[in-house]
mmCIF file of C-alpha atoms in Angstrom:
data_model
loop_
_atom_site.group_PDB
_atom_site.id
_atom_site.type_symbol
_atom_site.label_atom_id
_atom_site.label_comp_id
_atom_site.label_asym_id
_atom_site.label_seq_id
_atom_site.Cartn_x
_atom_site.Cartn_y
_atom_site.Cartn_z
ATOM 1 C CA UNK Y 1 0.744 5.970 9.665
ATOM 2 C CA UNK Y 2 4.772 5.330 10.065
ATOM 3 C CA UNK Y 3 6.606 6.015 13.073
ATOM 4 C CA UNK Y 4 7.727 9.171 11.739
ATOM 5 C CA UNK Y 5 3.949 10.634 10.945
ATOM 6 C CA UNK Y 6 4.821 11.082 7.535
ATOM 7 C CA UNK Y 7 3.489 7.766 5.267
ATOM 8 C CA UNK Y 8 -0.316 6.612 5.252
ATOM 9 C CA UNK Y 9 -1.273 3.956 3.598
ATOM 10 C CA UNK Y 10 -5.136 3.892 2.140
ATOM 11 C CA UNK Y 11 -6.947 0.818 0.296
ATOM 12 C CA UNK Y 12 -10.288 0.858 -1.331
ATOM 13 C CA UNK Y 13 -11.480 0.420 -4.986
ATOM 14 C CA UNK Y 14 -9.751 1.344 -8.548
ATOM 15 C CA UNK Y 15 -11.564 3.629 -10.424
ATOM 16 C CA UNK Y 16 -13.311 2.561 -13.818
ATOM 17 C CA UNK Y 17 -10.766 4.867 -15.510
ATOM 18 C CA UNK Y 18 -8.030 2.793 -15.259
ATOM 19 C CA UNK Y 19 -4.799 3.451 -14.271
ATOM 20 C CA UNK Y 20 -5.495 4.079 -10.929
ATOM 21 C CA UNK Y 21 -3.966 1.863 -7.557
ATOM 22 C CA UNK Y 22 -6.171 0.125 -5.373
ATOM 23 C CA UNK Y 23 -3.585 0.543 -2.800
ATOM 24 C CA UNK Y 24 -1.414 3.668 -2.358
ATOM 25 C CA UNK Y 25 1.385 4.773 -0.030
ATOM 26 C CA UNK Y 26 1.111 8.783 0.080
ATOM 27 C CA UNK Y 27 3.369 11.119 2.016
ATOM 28 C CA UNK Y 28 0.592 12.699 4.034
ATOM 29 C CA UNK Y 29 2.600 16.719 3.901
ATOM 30 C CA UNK Y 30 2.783 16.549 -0.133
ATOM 31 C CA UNK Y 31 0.948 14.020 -1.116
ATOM 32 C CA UNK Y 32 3.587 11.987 -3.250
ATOM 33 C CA UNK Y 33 2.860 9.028 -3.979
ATOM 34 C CA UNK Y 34 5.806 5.899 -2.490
ATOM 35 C CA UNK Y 35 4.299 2.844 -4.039
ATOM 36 C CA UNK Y 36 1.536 1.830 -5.726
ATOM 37 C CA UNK Y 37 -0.196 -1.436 -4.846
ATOM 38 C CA UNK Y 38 -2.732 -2.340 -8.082
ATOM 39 C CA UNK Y 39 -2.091 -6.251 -8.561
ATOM 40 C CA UNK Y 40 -5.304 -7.168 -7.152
ATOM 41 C CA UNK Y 41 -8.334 -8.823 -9.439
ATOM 42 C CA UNK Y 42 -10.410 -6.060 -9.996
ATOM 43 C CA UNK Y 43 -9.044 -3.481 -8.872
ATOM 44 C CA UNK Y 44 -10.599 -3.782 -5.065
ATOM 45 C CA UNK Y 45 -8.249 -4.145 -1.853
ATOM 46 C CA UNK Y 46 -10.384 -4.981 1.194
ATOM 47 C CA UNK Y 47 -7.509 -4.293 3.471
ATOM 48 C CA UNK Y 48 -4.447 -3.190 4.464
ATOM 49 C CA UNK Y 49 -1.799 -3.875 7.306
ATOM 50 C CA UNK Y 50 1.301 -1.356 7.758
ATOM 51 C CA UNK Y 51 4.254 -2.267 9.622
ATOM 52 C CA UNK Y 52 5.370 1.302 10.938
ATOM 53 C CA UNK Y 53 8.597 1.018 11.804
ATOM 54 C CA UNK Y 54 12.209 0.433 9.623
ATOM 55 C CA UNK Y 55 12.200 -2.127 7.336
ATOM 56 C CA UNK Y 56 8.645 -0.324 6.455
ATOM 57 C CA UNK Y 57 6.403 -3.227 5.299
ATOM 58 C CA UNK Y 58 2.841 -3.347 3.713
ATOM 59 C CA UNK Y 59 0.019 -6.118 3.590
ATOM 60 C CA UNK Y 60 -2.884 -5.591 1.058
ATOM 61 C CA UNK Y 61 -5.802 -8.393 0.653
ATOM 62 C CA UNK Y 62 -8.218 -8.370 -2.090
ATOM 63 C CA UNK Y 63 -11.715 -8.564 -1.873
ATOM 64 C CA UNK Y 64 -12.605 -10.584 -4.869
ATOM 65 C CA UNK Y 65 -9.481 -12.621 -5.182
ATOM 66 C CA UNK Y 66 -9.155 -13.676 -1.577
ATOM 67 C CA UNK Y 67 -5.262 -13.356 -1.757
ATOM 68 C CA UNK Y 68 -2.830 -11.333 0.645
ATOM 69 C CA UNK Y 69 0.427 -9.286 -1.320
ATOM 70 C CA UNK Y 70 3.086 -8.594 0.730
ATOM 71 C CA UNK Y 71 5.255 -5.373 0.095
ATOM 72 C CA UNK Y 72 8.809 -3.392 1.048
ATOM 73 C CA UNK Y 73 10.090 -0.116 0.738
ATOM 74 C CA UNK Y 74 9.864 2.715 0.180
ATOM 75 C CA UNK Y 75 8.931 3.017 -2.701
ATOM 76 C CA UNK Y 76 6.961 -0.007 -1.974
ATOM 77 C CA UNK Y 77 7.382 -2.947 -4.536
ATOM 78 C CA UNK Y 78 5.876 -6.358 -4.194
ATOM 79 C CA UNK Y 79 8.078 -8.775 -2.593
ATOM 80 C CA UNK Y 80 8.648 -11.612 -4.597
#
C-alpha cells in the first residue's frame, strides 16, 4: 500500500494464457492498472518491495531467474 491508501502492489505467477503481468500495480478503489511488471523468466515473481512514499518505487525478484528489477512511477516502468 502507498502512503495515500490508494496503490497495492501484488506479485505471484503469469497465467499460461499469456499476456498477463507477474507483477501489477492496481489502484485498489477502481482497479486500474499503473504498471505492469512481466520481465521476469517465466512469468513467476517471488517478491515484491514497495517504497510508499513520493518518488513511489517498486522491487520485484523472480523466482526462477534469481534477479531483482527495480521500478519508478507511476505508471511504473523499469528503471534502466
Amino acid at each position: 500500500w502507498d502512503f495515500e491508501s490508494k496503490r497495492v502492489v501484488i506479485g505471484g505467477e503469469r497465467d499460461g494464457a499469456g499476456g498477463a503481468a507477474c507483477c501489477v500495480a492496481l489502484q485498489w478503489d477502481t482497479g486500474v492498472t499503473v504498471g505492469q511488471m512481466s520481465q521476469h523468466l517465466k512469468g513467476r515473481c517471488s517478491s515484491v518491495a514497495f517504497k510508499p512514499s513520493r518518488p513511489f518505487k517498486i522491487v520485484s525478484a523472480g523466482k526462477d531467474d534469481t534477479k531483482t528489477y527495480f521500478h519508478k512511477g507511476p505508471p511504473f516502468q523499469k528503471v534502466p
